CSV table of C-alpha atoms in Angstrom, one decimal:
chain,number,residue,atom,x,y,z
A,5,MET,CA,-60.1,24.6,-70.7
A,6,LYS,CA,-57.4,25.1,-68.1
A,7,PRO,CA,-57.5,28.5,-66.2
A,8,PRO,CA,-54.7,31.0,-67.0
A,9,HIS,CA,-51.5,30.7,-65.0
A,10,ASN,CA,-51.4,33.0,-61.9
A,11,GLY,CA,-54.5,34.8,-62.9
A,12,VAL,CA,-53.0,36.3,-66.0
A,13,LEU,CA,-55.7,37.2,-68.5
A,14,GLY,CA,-53.5,38.1,-71.4
A,15,VAL,CA,-54.0,41.6,-72.9
A,16,LEU,CA,-57.1,42.2,-70.7
A,17,SER,CA,-55.2,41.9,-67.4
A,18,PRO,CA,-53.7,45.5,-67.3
A,19,LEU,CA,-57.1,47.0,-68.1
A,20,ILE,CA,-58.9,44.9,-65.5
A,21,ALA,CA,-56.2,45.7,-62.9
A,22,ASN,CA,-56.5,49.4,-63.5
A,23,VAL,CA,-60.3,49.3,-63.2
A,24,TYR,CA,-60.1,47.2,-60.0
A,25,LEU,CA,-57.4,49.4,-58.5
A,26,ASP,CA,-59.4,52.6,-59.1
A,27,ALA,CA,-60.8,52.6,-55.6
A,28,PHE,CA,-57.3,52.3,-54.2
A,29,ASP,CA,-56.2,55.2,-56.4
A,30,GLN,CA,-59.0,57.3,-55.0
A,31,CYS,CA,-58.3,56.3,-51.4
A,32,MET,CA,-54.6,57.3,-51.8
A,33,LYS,CA,-55.5,60.6,-53.5
A,34,TYR,CA,-57.9,61.4,-50.7
A,35,ARG,CA,-55.2,60.9,-48.1
A,36,GLY,CA,-52.8,63.1,-50.1
A,37,HIS,CA,-50.5,60.3,-51.4
A,38,ARG,CA,-49.4,60.5,-55.0
A,39,ILE,CA,-49.2,57.2,-56.8
A,40,VAL,CA,-48.6,55.8,-60.3
A,41,LEU,CA,-50.5,52.6,-61.3
A,42,TYR,CA,-49.5,50.4,-64.2
A,43,ALA,CA,-51.4,47.1,-64.3
A,44,ASP,CA,-50.4,45.4,-61.0
A,45,ASP,CA,-47.4,47.7,-60.3
A,46,ILE,CA,-47.7,50.5,-57.9
A,47,LEU,CA,-45.3,53.4,-57.3
A,48,ILE,CA,-46.0,55.6,-54.3
A,49,LEU,CA,-44.3,59.0,-54.5
A,50,CYS,CA,-43.4,60.7,-51.2
A,51,GLY,CA,-41.1,63.6,-50.1
A,52,ALA,CA,-39.7,62.1,-46.9
A,53,LYS,CA,-39.1,58.7,-45.4
A,54,PRO,CA,-41.8,59.1,-42.6
A,55,SER,CA,-44.4,59.9,-45.3
A,56,ALA,CA,-43.3,56.9,-47.3
A,57,ASN,CA,-43.6,54.6,-44.3
A,58,ASN,CA,-47.1,55.9,-43.6
A,59,ALA,CA,-48.2,55.6,-47.3
A,60,LEU,CA,-46.9,52.0,-47.3
A,61,LYS,CA,-49.0,51.1,-44.3
A,62,VAL,CA,-52.1,52.8,-45.8
A,63,ALA,CA,-51.5,51.0,-49.1
A,64,GLU,CA,-51.0,47.6,-47.5
A,65,ALA,CA,-54.1,48.0,-45.3
A,66,TYR,CA,-56.3,49.0,-48.3
A,67,LEU,CA,-55.0,46.5,-50.8
A,68,GLU,CA,-55.1,43.5,-48.4
A,69,GLY,CA,-58.1,44.6,-46.3
A,70,GLU,CA,-60.5,46.3,-48.6
A,71,LEU,CA,-59.6,44.7,-52.0
A,72,LYS,CA,-58.5,41.3,-50.6
A,73,LEU,CA,-55.3,41.3,-52.7
A,74,MET,CA,-52.1,39.6,-51.7
A,75,ILE,CA,-48.9,41.7,-51.8
A,76,ASN,CA,-45.8,40.0,-53.0
A,77,ARG,CA,-43.3,41.4,-50.5
A,78,ARG,CA,-40.4,39.7,-52.3
A,79,ASN,CA,-40.9,41.9,-55.3
A,80,MET,CA,-41.6,45.0,-53.2
A,81,GLY,CA,-38.7,47.5,-53.4
A,82,LYS,CA,-38.1,50.8,-51.7
A,83,ILE,CA,-36.2,53.7,-53.1
A,84,CYS,CA,-35.7,56.6,-50.8
A,85,ARG,CA,-33.9,59.7,-51.8
A,86,THR,CA,-33.5,62.6,-49.3
């Protein structure tokens, strides 16, 4: 049987992603960052641009360093409202 395309596991992938990303969620909460996780999408909520830049650096370091995940920077968007 051929493995799923791009690691997609059908209906199980959102559940597996949420379980795997729980450590990331706890790390961000510990550092005072509020996040929203939905499957492999992450929204980081910040009150100011410097805080957002810091949260992004923390998130990138944890996701790529600790969890060995690759971030798709082409799909990464930033919305900043002051």
